Amino acid sequence: MFGHQGSEEVFRSMHDKDSVAWNTLFFGYLENGKTMEGLQLFGTMLRTGVVPTNFTYTTLLSACSRLRDHLAGELTHSKVIVSGTAPDLPLYNALLDMYSTCGANETALKIFRKIKKPDLVSWNSMISGLAQYGDGEMAMTMYVQFRKSSFLTADEYTFAAVISAIGAFPAADYGKPLHGQVEKAGLGVSVFVVSKLISMYFCNGEVESAQKVFITVLDKDVVLWTEMIAGHCRIGNAESSVRFFHGMLQEGHKADEFTLTSALSVCAEVATVRQGEMIHSLAVKTAYTAEMTVCGNLVDMYAKTGNLAAAELMFSSVTMPNLICWNSMLGAYGYHGKAEEAFKVFNDILQHGLTPDHVTFISLLAACSHCGLVNHGIYFWNYMKENGLEPSLKHYSCMITLLSRAGLLEEAENIIMESPFGVERLQLWRILLSSCVSKGNRIIGIRVAKQVLGMDAEDSATNVLLSNLFASAGRWDGVSEIRRKIRGLVLEKDPGLSWLEVMNSTHVFSSTDHSHPQYNEIRAELHRLQGSLTQSEADQFMLDAEAVEVASNLHLLKSLICHGS
C-alpha cells in the first residue's frame, strides 16, 4: 500500500501527464482493490483531454467486470466504437469477459466471432460465461469447437469452466469423459479443477466418486473441504457433512465464509443446536459474522432450531442487511407461523429500496400457507408475476398447498394445469391428491389420481392415497382392487430418521432399529419410569413412548434424565 501511495504522490507532482502515466495509476487502483476510485480517475482523465488507449479501455472494462456493472461496460464499449479505436486481442478479451460476467452471452458471442484468432483467454471467457449463467449445453458445444478448431491446449480454467457447465448432466455421458481428459492433461492434482469434479459428482449423486477424487489430492485446501461439506449437505447426509467440517478444522485449515455457510446450513436442516452455536462462536472469532451469507444462515439456523429470539437478535446486529439477510428473517417468521411479522419484513424490504426475489416470495407464500391466509397468498402470487418473476416449482408447491388446505381444490387443479412444468407436475398433483383425501372429495381426487398414475403407474404413495379416498367414500371394491395392486408392487421406502443431540454427540435412529449400544438400558429406564407413574399416567406414557419409538428408539432417555438431575 505504501508503494501505491508513493505512486500517487509522484503522479500528482507531474506537470505533463500523458496516457502512460494515467494508465499506470489507473491500473494501480485496480490492483489494490480500489475499483470505484479507478472508474472516477478515468472520468478525470477524459476531462483533462488525454486520449485513452487500448490499454486504458482494457483496464476500464476489467473494472466493470469486477463490479458486474453491465451499464458502465456498455458505455465503455460505445466509447471504444465512437473513438474509432481498433481493438487488439486484449481489448476484445476484456469485452468478452465483461459481457460474459454480466450475463450478456449473446453479445459476448458476437464479440467472440469478430476475433480472427481467439487465444485461450478468449475461449475460457466464453465457456466460463455460458457455464456461469446456466447454458451448459452451449458451453459444452463451445468446448467441442475449441478442441476441434484450435491448436491450443486446455488449461485448468478451461476444464473448470466446462465441468461446472455440465454438472447436472449425466456423469457417465459428460463428466467422466471430461475427468479422463483432466487426468490425461496432468491436471488431476489441480485443486481448482478437482473442486469442480467433486461438485459435479455430487450433483449426479455419485458420492463414492466424489470421495475418491477428494482422497487423491494430497494437499487439500479449504475449497475442497467446503465442497465435501456442501455436497453431503445437498444430498441430505448431515452426519458426513459435520464430520468433514470437523476433519477440516483438525487438519489446521481455517474456515472461510463459504465453509461456515455450508456448515450452518447443515445445522439448520438437522436442527443441531449445539453444533450451530459452536459454529456461530467460530464465526465470531474469525470475524465472519459481518458477511451477509453467514449472517443469513445464522438467522436461518436459529429459526429452524426453534430459537426465534436468537434469530431476531442476530438480524438486529446487522447495520445494513442485504436481501439475503432480509429473506432469512422473513423465512424465520414464516417458519414459526408469524405471518404478520413476515409481511412487515416484506414492507421493510421495499422501503429499503431492495427488489424482492424468488426466495422472498417462497417465504411469503409458505407463511400464508402455514397460517391459511388465502387472500394474502393470492395477492403475493399476483404481485410476483406482475413484477416479472416467473413462479418456480417451489412457488407452485406453496400455492397448491395453500389453496388445497383451504378446500379450494378446483382452483388448485386449474393452477397446476396452467403451470409450465412437465413431469415435475407430479409433485403438485400429489399435494392436491392428499388434500382431496382429507377433504373427502372423490370426484376431483379420482381425476387427480389419474394424472399421477398417468405419469407413474406404480407410484405407491398415490395408490395408497387413492385407496384411502375410496375407503372414505365407502367404495370397498375400489379399495380391494388397489390394495391387490399395491401388494403386487415391490415397494421399497427409505426409513424415516430421527436424531437426538446429547452433549457433543448426535445419534441417528430409524424405525424398528435396535442396534444402538444402549438400547437395553433405554428399555430398562422406560419400564422404571412406567413403574413410577399411576396406572392412567402409565397407560398414556406407554402410548406416547410407542409413538416416539416408531420414529426413533427413545435414545438416551436415561442419559437425558441423568444430565438433567
Coordinates of C-alpha atoms in Angstrom, one line a residue:
M1 CA 0.0 0.0 0.0
F2 CA 2.9 2.3 0.7
G3 CA 4.2 1.8 -2.8
H4 CA 0.8 2.7 -4.2
Q5 CA 0.6 5.9 -2.1
G6 CA 4.1 6.8 -3.4
S7 CA 3.0 6.4 -7.0
E8 CA 0.0 8.7 -6.3
E9 CA 2.4 11.4 -4.9
V10 CA 4.7 11.0 -8.0
F11 CA 1.6 11.3 -10.3
R12 CA 0.4 14.5 -8.6
S13 CA 3.9 16.1 -8.9
M14 CA 3.9 15.5 -12.7
H15 CA 3.1 18.6 -14.8
D16 CA 2.7 16.9 -18.2
K17 CA 0.7 13.7 -17.6
D18 CA 0.4 11.5 -20.7
S19 CA -1.7 8.4 -21.2
V20 CA 1.0 6.1 -19.9
A21 CA 1.0 7.9 -16.5
W22 CA -2.8 7.9 -16.3
N23 CA -2.9 4.2 -17.3
T24 CA -0.3 3.3 -14.7
L25 CA -2.2 4.9 -11.9
F26 CA -5.5 3.6 -13.2
F27 CA -4.1 0.0 -13.2
G28 CA -2.6 0.5 -9.7
Y29 CA -6.0 1.4 -8.3
L30 CA -7.5 -1.8 -9.7
E31 CA -4.6 -4.0 -8.5
N32 CA -5.1 -2.6 -5.0
G33 CA -8.8 -3.2 -4.9
K34 CA -9.8 0.4 -5.5
T35 CA -12.1 -0.3 -8.4
M36 CA -14.5 2.6 -7.9
E37 CA -11.7 5.1 -7.4
G38 CA -10.3 3.8 -10.7
L39 CA -13.5 4.5 -12.5
Q40 CA -13.6 8.0 -11.1
L41 CA -10.0 8.5 -12.2
F42 CA -11.0 7.6 -15.8
G43 CA -13.6 10.4 -15.7
T44 CA -10.9 12.9 -14.6
M45 CA -8.6 11.7 -17.3
L46 CA -11.2 12.4 -20.0
R47 CA -11.8 15.9 -18.6
T48 CA -8.1 16.7 -19.0
G49 CA -8.2 15.9 -22.7
V50 CA -5.9 12.9 -22.6
V51 CA -6.9 10.3 -25.3
P52 CA -7.5 6.8 -23.9
T53 CA -5.5 3.9 -25.4
N54 CA -6.4 0.3 -25.9
F55 CA -4.8 -0.4 -22.5
T56 CA -7.0 2.2 -20.9
Y57 CA -10.2 0.7 -22.2
T58 CA -9.0 -2.8 -21.4
T59 CA -8.3 -1.8 -17.8
L60 CA -11.6 0.1 -17.5
L61 CA -13.6 -3.0 -18.8
S62 CA -11.8 -5.2 -16.3
A63 CA -13.1 -2.8 -13.6
C64 CA -16.7 -3.0 -14.9
S65 CA -16.4 -6.8 -15.0
R66 CA -15.3 -6.9 -11.3
L67 CA -18.2 -4.7 -10.3
R68 CA -20.6 -6.6 -12.7
D69 CA -21.6 -3.2 -13.9
H70 CA -23.2 -4.0 -17.3
L71 CA -24.3 -0.4 -18.0
A72 CA -20.8 1.0 -17.3
G73 CA -19.4 -1.7 -19.5
E74 CA -21.7 -0.9 -22.4
L75 CA -20.9 2.8 -22.1
T76 CA -17.2 2.0 -22.3
H77 CA -17.8 -0.2 -25.3
S78 CA -19.6 2.6 -27.0
K79 CA -16.7 5.0 -26.3
V80 CA -14.4 2.5 -28.0
I81 CA -16.6 2.4 -31.1
V82 CA -17.1 6.2 -31.2
S83 CA -13.3 6.9 -30.8
G84 CA -12.6 4.7 -33.8
T85 CA -10.1 2.6 -31.8
A86 CA -9.2 -0.6 -33.5
P87 CA -9.5 -3.3 -30.7
D88 CA -6.5 -5.5 -30.2
L89 CA -6.8 -9.0 -28.7
P90 CA -6.5 -7.9 -25.0
L91 CA -9.3 -5.4 -25.6
Y92 CA -11.5 -8.0 -27.3
N93 CA -10.9 -10.3 -24.4
A94 CA -11.8 -7.6 -21.9
L95 CA -15.0 -7.0 -23.8
L96 CA -15.7 -10.7 -23.8
D97 CA -15.0 -11.0 -20.1
M98 CA -17.2 -8.0 -19.2
Y99 CA -20.2 -9.2 -21.2
S100 CA -19.8 -12.8 -20.0
T101 CA -19.5 -11.9 -16.4
C102 CA -22.6 -9.7 -16.6
G103 CA -24.6 -12.5 -18.3
A104 CA -24.9 -10.9 -21.7
N105 CA -23.9 -14.1 -23.5
E106 CA -25.5 -13.3 -26.9
T107 CA -23.4 -10.0 -27.1
A108 CA -20.3 -11.9 -25.9
L109 CA -20.8 -14.5 -28.7
K110 CA -21.0 -11.6 -31.3
I111 CA -17.7 -10.2 -29.9
F112 CA -16.1 -13.7 -30.0
R113 CA -17.0 -14.2 -33.6
K114 CA -15.2 -10.9 -34.5
I115 CA -11.9 -12.2 -33.2
K116 CA -9.9 -13.7 -36.0
K117 CA -7.5 -15.8 -33.8
P118 CA -9.0 -16.2 -30.4
D119 CA -6.5 -17.2 -27.8
L120 CA -7.0 -19.5 -24.7
V121 CA -8.3 -16.5 -22.7
S122 CA -10.9 -15.8 -25.3
W123 CA -12.2 -19.4 -25.3
N124 CA -12.1 -19.7 -21.5
S125 CA -14.1 -16.4 -21.1
M126 CA -16.7 -17.6 -23.5
I127 CA -17.1 -21.1 -21.9
S128 CA -17.0 -19.7 -18.4
G129 CA -19.7 -17.1 -19.1
L130 CA -22.0 -19.7 -20.6
A131 CA -21.4 -22.1 -17.7
Q132 CA -21.9 -19.4 -15.1
Y133 CA -25.4 -18.4 -16.4
G134 CA -26.7 -21.9 -16.8
D135 CA -26.3 -22.6 -20.6
G136 CA -24.5 -25.8 -20.1
E137 CA -25.3 -27.3 -23.4
M138 CA -23.9 -24.3 -25.3
A139 CA -20.8 -24.2 -23.1
M140 CA -20.2 -27.9 -24.0
T141 CA -20.7 -27.1 -27.7
M142 CA -18.1 -24.3 -27.4
Y143 CA -15.7 -26.7 -25.7
V144 CA -16.1 -29.2 -28.5
Q145 CA -15.5 -26.4 -31.1
F146 CA -12.4 -25.4 -29.1
R147 CA -11.0 -28.9 -29.3
K148 CA -11.7 -29.3 -33.0
S149 CA -10.7 -25.9 -34.3
S150 CA -7.9 -24.7 -32.0
F151 CA -4.3 -25.8 -31.7
L152 CA -4.4 -24.5 -28.1
T153 CA -4.3 -26.9 -25.1
A154 CA -7.0 -26.7 -22.5
D155 CA -5.8 -25.5 -19.1
E156 CA -7.3 -25.8 -15.6
Y157 CA -9.6 -22.8 -16.2
T158 CA -11.0 -24.4 -19.4
F159 CA -11.7 -27.7 -17.6
A160 CA -13.1 -26.0 -14.5
A161 CA -15.5 -24.0 -16.6
V162 CA -16.8 -26.8 -18.8
I163 CA -17.1 -29.2 -15.8
S164 CA -19.1 -26.6 -14.0
A165 CA -21.3 -26.2 -17.1
I166 CA -22.2 -29.9 -17.3
G167 CA -22.6 -30.5 -13.5
A168 CA -26.2 -31.5 -13.7
F169 CA -25.8 -33.6 -16.8
P170 CA -25.4 -37.4 -16.5
A171 CA -21.8 -38.1 -15.3
A172 CA -21.4 -41.2 -17.5
D173 CA -22.1 -39.2 -20.6
Y174 CA -20.2 -36.0 -19.9
G175 CA -18.5 -35.8 -16.5
K176 CA -16.5 -39.0 -16.6
P177 CA -15.0 -38.5 -20.1
L178 CA -14.0 -35.0 -19.0
H179 CA -12.5 -36.4 -15.9
G180 CA -10.4 -38.7 -18.1
Q181 CA -9.2 -35.7 -20.2
V182 CA -8.3 -33.9 -17.0
E183 CA -6.1 -36.8 -15.9
K184 CA -4.6 -37.2 -19.3
A185 CA -3.7 -33.5 -19.3
G186 CA -1.9 -33.9 -15.9
L187 CA -4.4 -31.6 -14.1
G188 CA -5.8 -34.3 -11.7
V189 CA -4.0 -32.6 -8.8
S190 CA -5.3 -29.1 -9.6
V191 CA -7.4 -28.0 -6.6
F192 CA -9.3 -25.7 -8.9
V193 CA -10.3 -28.5 -11.3
V194 CA -10.8 -31.1 -8.6
S195 CA -13.3 -28.9 -6.7
K196 CA -15.5 -28.8 -9.8
L197 CA -15.2 -32.5 -10.3
I198 CA -16.4 -33.2 -6.7
S199 CA -19.3 -30.8 -7.2
M200 CA -20.2 -32.5 -10.5
Y201 CA -20.2 -36.0 -8.9
F202 CA -22.4 -34.8 -6.0
C203 CA -24.8 -33.3 -8.5
N204 CA -25.1 -36.7 -10.0
G205 CA -25.5 -38.5 -6.7
E206 CA -22.1 -40.3 -7.2
V207 CA -20.8 -39.8 -3.6
E208 CA -18.2 -42.5 -3.9
S209 CA -16.7 -41.0 -7.0
A210 CA -16.6 -37.6 -5.3
Q211 CA -14.8 -39.1 -2.3
K212 CA -12.3 -40.9 -4.4
V213 CA -11.4 -37.6 -6.2
F214 CA -11.1 -35.9 -2.8
I215 CA -8.8 -38.6 -1.4
T216 CA -6.4 -38.4 -4.4
V217 CA -5.5 -34.8 -3.6
L218 CA -2.7 -34.8 -1.0
D219 CA -2.5 -31.0 -0.5
K220 CA -6.2 -30.2 0.2
D221 CA -7.2 -26.6 0.7
V222 CA -10.3 -25.1 2.3
V223 CA -12.1 -25.0 -1.0
L224 CA -12.0 -28.8 -1.4
W225 CA -13.1 -29.4 2.2
T226 CA -16.0 -27.0 1.6
E227 CA -17.1 -28.9 -1.5
M228 CA -17.3 -32.1 0.6
I229 CA -19.2 -30.4 3.4
A230 CA -21.7 -28.7 1.0
G231 CA -22.0 -31.8 -1.2
H232 CA -23.0 -34.1 1.7
C233 CA -25.4 -31.4 2.9
R234 CA -27.1 -31.2 -0.6
I235 CA -27.8 -35.0 -0.6
G236 CA -29.1 -34.9 3.0
N237 CA -26.1 -36.7 4.6
A238 CA -25.8 -34.3 7.6
E239 CA -23.6 -36.6 9.7
S240 CA -20.9 -36.9 7.0
S241 CA -21.1 -33.1 6.3
V242 CA -20.4 -32.3 10.0
R243 CA -17.7 -35.0 10.1
F244 CA -15.9 -33.3 7.2
F245 CA -16.2 -29.9 8.8
H246 CA -14.5 -31.2 12.0
G247 CA -11.9 -33.0 9.8
M248 CA -11.1 -29.8 8.1
L249 CA -10.5 -28.0 11.4
Q250 CA -8.4 -30.8 12.7
E251 CA -6.2 -30.6 9.6
G252 CA -5.5 -27.0 10.6
H253 CA -7.5 -25.2 7.9
K254 CA -9.3 -22.0 8.9
A255 CA -13.0 -21.9 7.9
D256 CA -13.9 -19.1 5.5
E257 CA -17.4 -17.6 4.9
F258 CA -18.3 -20.4 2.4
T259 CA -17.4 -23.2 4.8
L260 CA -19.3 -21.6 7.6
T261 CA -22.3 -21.0 5.4
S262 CA -22.3 -24.7 4.4
A263 CA -21.9 -25.9 8.0
L264 CA -24.6 -23.7 9.3
S265 CA -26.9 -25.0 6.5
V266 CA -26.4 -28.5 7.8
C267 CA -27.2 -27.4 11.4
A268 CA -30.3 -25.7 10.2
E269 CA -31.5 -28.8 8.3
V270 CA -31.0 -31.3 11.1
A271 CA -31.7 -28.8 14.0
T272 CA -28.4 -29.5 15.9
V273 CA -28.4 -26.5 18.3
R274 CA -25.0 -27.1 20.0
Q275 CA -23.2 -27.6 16.7
G276 CA -24.8 -24.4 15.4
E277 CA -23.8 -22.5 18.4
M278 CA -20.2 -23.7 18.2
I279 CA -20.0 -22.7 14.5
H280 CA -21.5 -19.3 15.5
S281 CA -18.7 -18.9 18.0
L282 CA -16.2 -19.8 15.4
A283 CA -17.7 -17.2 13.0
V284 CA -17.4 -14.5 15.7
K285 CA -13.8 -15.4 16.4
T286 CA -12.9 -15.2 12.7
A287 CA -15.0 -12.0 12.2
Y288 CA -17.2 -13.6 9.6
T289 CA -20.5 -12.7 11.2
A290 CA -20.3 -9.5 9.2
E291 CA -20.5 -11.5 6.0
M292 CA -24.1 -11.4 4.7
T293 CA -24.3 -15.0 3.7
V294 CA -23.0 -16.1 7.1
C295 CA -25.4 -13.7 8.9
G296 CA -28.4 -15.0 6.8
N297 CA -27.5 -18.7 7.6
L298 CA -27.2 -17.9 11.3
V299 CA -30.7 -16.4 11.3
D300 CA -31.9 -19.4 9.4
M301 CA -30.2 -21.9 11.7
Y302 CA -31.5 -20.3 14.9
A303 CA -35.0 -20.1 13.5
K304 CA -35.1 -23.8 12.4
T305 CA -33.7 -24.9 15.7
G306 CA -36.6 -23.2 17.5
N307 CA -34.8 -20.1 18.8
L308 CA -36.6 -17.3 17.1
A309 CA -35.4 -14.7 19.7
A310 CA -31.7 -15.6 18.8
A311 CA -32.6 -15.3 15.1
E312 CA -34.1 -11.8 15.7
L313 CA -31.1 -10.8 17.8
M314 CA -28.7 -11.9 15.1
F315 CA -30.6 -10.0 12.4
S316 CA -30.7 -6.8 14.5
S317 CA -26.9 -6.8 14.9
V318 CA -26.5 -6.1 11.2
T319 CA -26.3 -2.4 10.4
M320 CA -27.1 -2.7 6.7
P321 CA -28.7 -6.1 5.9
N322 CA -28.8 -7.1 2.2
L323 CA -31.6 -9.0 0.6
I324 CA -30.1 -12.4 1.7
C325 CA -30.4 -11.3 5.4
W326 CA -33.9 -9.9 4.9
N327 CA -35.0 -13.1 3.2
S328 CA -33.6 -15.2 6.1
M329 CA -35.6 -13.1 8.7
L330 CA -38.7 -13.3 6.6
G331 CA -38.3 -17.0 6.2
A332 CA -37.8 -17.3 10.0
Y333 CA -41.1 -15.7 10.8
G334 CA -42.8 -17.8 8.2
Y335 CA -41.3 -20.9 9.6
H336 CA -42.7 -20.0 13.0
G337 CA -46.1 -19.2 11.6
K338 CA -45.8 -15.4 12.4
A339 CA -47.3 -14.2 9.1
E340 CA -47.9 -10.6 10.2
E341 CA -44.2 -10.2 11.2
A342 CA -43.3 -11.7 7.8
F343 CA -45.5 -9.2 6.0
K344 CA -43.8 -6.4 7.9
V345 CA -40.4 -7.6 6.8
F346 CA -41.6 -7.6 3.2
N347 CA -42.7 -4.0 3.6
D348 CA -39.3 -3.2 5.1
I349 CA -37.5 -4.8 2.2
L350 CA -39.4 -2.5 -0.2
Q351 CA -38.8 0.6 2.0
H352 CA -35.1 -0.1 1.9
G353 CA -35.1 0.1 -1.9
L354 CA -34.4 -3.6 -2.4
T355 CA -36.1 -5.7 -5.0
P356 CA -37.7 -8.9 -3.8
D357 CA -36.5 -12.1 -5.5
H358 CA -37.8 -15.7 -5.9
V359 CA -36.6 -16.6 -2.3
T360 CA -38.6 -13.7 -0.9
F361 CA -41.9 -14.9 -2.4
I362 CA -41.3 -18.6 -1.5
S363 CA -41.0 -17.4 2.2
L364 CA -44.1 -15.2 1.9
L365 CA -46.2 -17.9 0.2
A366 CA -45.0 -20.5 2.8
A367 CA -46.1 -18.2 5.6
C368 CA -49.5 -17.7 4.0
S369 CA -49.8 -21.5 3.6
H370 CA -48.9 -22.2 7.2
C371 CA -51.4 -19.7 8.5
G372 CA -54.2 -20.3 6.0
L373 CA -54.2 -16.8 4.6
V374 CA -55.6 -17.4 1.2
N375 CA -56.3 -13.8 0.1
H376 CA -52.8 -12.7 1.2
G377 CA -51.3 -15.7 -0.7
I378 CA -53.2 -14.8 -3.9
Y379 CA -52.0 -11.1 -3.5
F380 CA -48.3 -12.1 -3.3
W381 CA -48.8 -14.7 -6.1
N382 CA -50.1 -11.9 -8.5
Y383 CA -47.6 -9.3 -7.2
M384 CA -44.7 -11.6 -8.0
K385 CA -45.9 -12.3 -11.6
E386 CA -46.8 -8.7 -12.2
N387 CA -43.2 -7.7 -11.3
G388 CA -41.6 -10.1 -13.9
L389 CA -40.8 -13.1 -11.6
E390 CA -41.9 -16.4 -13.1
P391 CA -43.0 -18.8 -10.3
S392 CA -40.8 -21.9 -9.9
L393 CA -41.9 -25.3 -8.8
K394 CA -41.5 -24.3 -5.1
H395 CA -43.8 -21.3 -5.6
Y396 CA -46.4 -23.5 -7.2
S397 CA -46.0 -26.1 -4.4
C398 CA -46.7 -23.4 -1.7
M399 CA -49.7 -22.1 -3.7
I400 CA -51.2 -25.5 -4.3
T401 CA -50.8 -26.4 -0.6
L402 CA -52.4 -23.1 0.4
L403 CA -55.4 -23.5 -1.8
S404 CA -55.8 -27.2 -1.1
R405 CA -55.8 -26.8 2.7
A406 CA -58.5 -24.1 2.3
G407 CA -60.7 -26.5 0.4
L408 CA -60.3 -24.6 -2.9
L409 CA -59.5 -27.8 -4.8
E410 CA -60.7 -26.8 -8.2
E411 CA -58.7 -23.6 -8.1
A412 CA -55.6 -25.6 -7.1
E413 CA -56.3 -28.0 -10.0
N414 CA -56.6 -25.1 -12.5
I415 CA -53.2 -23.6 -11.4
I416 CA -51.5 -27.0 -11.8
M417 CA -52.9 -27.3 -15.3
E418 CA -51.7 -23.8 -16.2
S419 CA -48.2 -24.5 -14.8
P420 CA -45.3 -24.7 -17.3
F421 CA -43.9 -28.0 -15.9
G422 CA -44.0 -31.4 -17.4
V423 CA -43.1 -34.5 -15.3
E424 CA -42.3 -32.1 -12.4
R425 CA -46.1 -31.6 -12.1
L426 CA -46.2 -35.0 -10.4
Q427 CA -45.2 -33.4 -7.1
L428 CA -48.0 -30.8 -7.4
W429 CA -50.6 -33.5 -8.2
R430 CA -49.6 -35.5 -5.1
I431 CA -50.1 -32.4 -2.9
L432 CA -53.6 -31.9 -4.3
L433 CA -54.5 -35.6 -4.1
S434 CA -53.6 -35.7 -0.4
S435 CA -56.0 -32.8 0.2
C436 CA -58.7 -34.5 -1.8
V437 CA -58.4 -37.5 0.5
S438 CA -58.5 -35.3 3.7
K439 CA -61.4 -33.3 2.3
G440 CA -63.2 -36.4 1.1
N441 CA -63.6 -35.1 -2.5
R442 CA -63.8 -38.3 -4.5
I443 CA -64.6 -36.6 -7.9
I444 CA -61.6 -34.4 -8.1
G445 CA -59.5 -37.0 -6.2
I446 CA -60.0 -39.7 -8.9
R447 CA -59.3 -37.1 -11.6
V448 CA -56.1 -36.1 -9.9
A449 CA -55.1 -39.7 -9.3
K450 CA -55.4 -40.4 -13.0
Q451 CA -53.0 -37.6 -13.7
V452 CA -50.4 -39.0 -11.3
L453 CA -50.8 -42.6 -12.4
G454 CA -50.5 -41.5 -16.0
M455 CA -47.0 -40.3 -15.2
D456 CA -46.1 -43.1 -12.8
A457 CA -48.4 -46.1 -12.9
E458 CA -46.5 -47.8 -10.0
D459 CA -46.4 -44.8 -7.7
S460 CA -47.0 -46.4 -4.3
A461 CA -47.9 -43.2 -2.4
T462 CA -50.6 -42.3 -4.9
N463 CA -52.1 -45.8 -4.8
V464 CA -52.3 -45.7 -1.0
L465 CA -53.9 -42.2 -1.1
L466 CA -56.4 -43.5 -3.8
S467 CA -57.2 -46.5 -1.6
N468 CA -57.9 -44.1 1.4
L469 CA -60.1 -42.0 -0.9
F470 CA -62.2 -45.0 -1.9
A471 CA -62.4 -46.1 1.7
S472 CA -63.6 -42.7 2.9
A473 CA -66.4 -42.9 0.2
G474 CA -67.3 -46.5 1.2
R475 CA -66.1 -47.8 -2.2
W476 CA -64.7 -51.1 -0.8
D477 CA -64.5 -52.7 -4.2
G478 CA -62.1 -50.0 -5.3
V479 CA -60.1 -50.4 -2.0
S480 CA -59.7 -54.1 -2.6
E481 CA -58.6 -53.7 -6.2
I482 CA -56.0 -51.0 -5.3
R483 CA -54.7 -53.0 -2.3
R484 CA -54.2 -56.0 -4.6
K485 CA -52.2 -53.8 -6.9
I486 CA -50.1 -52.4 -4.1
R487 CA -49.3 -56.0 -2.9
G488 CA -48.2 -56.8 -6.4
L489 CA -45.7 -54.0 -6.4
V490 CA -42.2 -54.3 -4.9
L491 CA -42.4 -51.4 -2.5
E492 CA -39.2 -50.1 -1.1
K493 CA -39.2 -47.0 1.1
D494 CA -36.3 -45.4 2.9
P495 CA -37.0 -45.4 6.6
G496 CA -37.7 -42.2 8.4
L497 CA -34.8 -41.0 10.6
S498 CA -34.8 -39.2 13.9
W499 CA -31.9 -37.9 15.9
L500 CA -31.0 -36.7 19.3
E501 CA -28.2 -34.3 20.2
V502 CA -26.7 -35.1 23.7
M503 CA -23.6 -33.3 24.9
N504 CA -21.3 -33.2 21.8
S505 CA -22.8 -36.3 20.1
T506 CA -25.6 -36.7 17.5
H507 CA -27.3 -40.1 17.4
V508 CA -29.4 -41.2 14.5
F509 CA -32.2 -43.8 14.5
S510 CA -34.7 -45.4 12.2
S511 CA -37.9 -47.3 12.8
T512 CA -37.5 -50.7 14.5
D513 CA -33.8 -50.1 14.9
H514 CA -32.4 -52.0 17.9
S515 CA -28.7 -51.5 17.1
H516 CA -27.9 -48.7 19.4
P517 CA -25.4 -50.0 22.1
Q518 CA -27.5 -48.5 24.9
Y519 CA -30.8 -50.0 23.6
N520 CA -31.3 -52.3 26.6
E521 CA -30.6 -49.6 29.1
I522 CA -33.1 -47.3 27.3
R523 CA -35.8 -50.0 27.6
A524 CA -35.0 -50.7 31.2
E525 CA -35.2 -46.9 32.0
L526 CA -38.6 -46.8 30.2
H527 CA -40.0 -49.5 32.4
R528 CA -38.6 -47.9 35.5
L529 CA -40.3 -44.7 34.7
Q530 CA -43.5 -46.6 33.9
G531 CA -43.5 -48.1 37.4
S532 CA -43.2 -44.6 39.0
L533 CA -46.5 -43.5 37.4
T534 CA -50.1 -44.1 38.3
Q535 CA -51.9 -46.6 36.1
S536 CA -53.7 -43.9 33.9
E537 CA -50.5 -42.0 33.6
A538 CA -48.6 -45.2 32.7
D539 CA -51.1 -46.1 30.0
Q540 CA -50.7 -42.7 28.4
F541 CA -47.0 -42.8 28.9
M542 CA -46.7 -46.1 27.1
L543 CA -48.8 -44.8 24.2
D544 CA -46.6 -41.7 23.9
A545 CA -43.5 -43.9 24.2
E546 CA -44.6 -46.3 21.5
A547 CA -45.4 -43.4 19.2
V548 CA -41.9 -42.0 19.7
E549 CA -40.3 -45.4 19.2
V550 CA -41.8 -45.6 15.8
A551 CA -39.7 -42.6 14.8
S552 CA -36.6 -43.5 16.9
N553 CA -35.5 -45.7 19.7
L554 CA -36.1 -43.3 22.6
H555 CA -32.4 -43.0 22.6
L556 CA -30.6 -41.7 25.7
L557 CA -33.7 -41.2 27.7
K558 CA -31.7 -42.3 30.7
S559 CA -28.8 -40.1 29.7
L560 CA -31.0 -37.0 29.4
I561 CA -32.5 -37.6 32.8
C562 CA -29.1 -38.1 34.3
H563 CA -27.8 -34.9 32.8
G564 CA -30.9 -33.0 33.9
S565 CA -30.7 -34.2 37.5

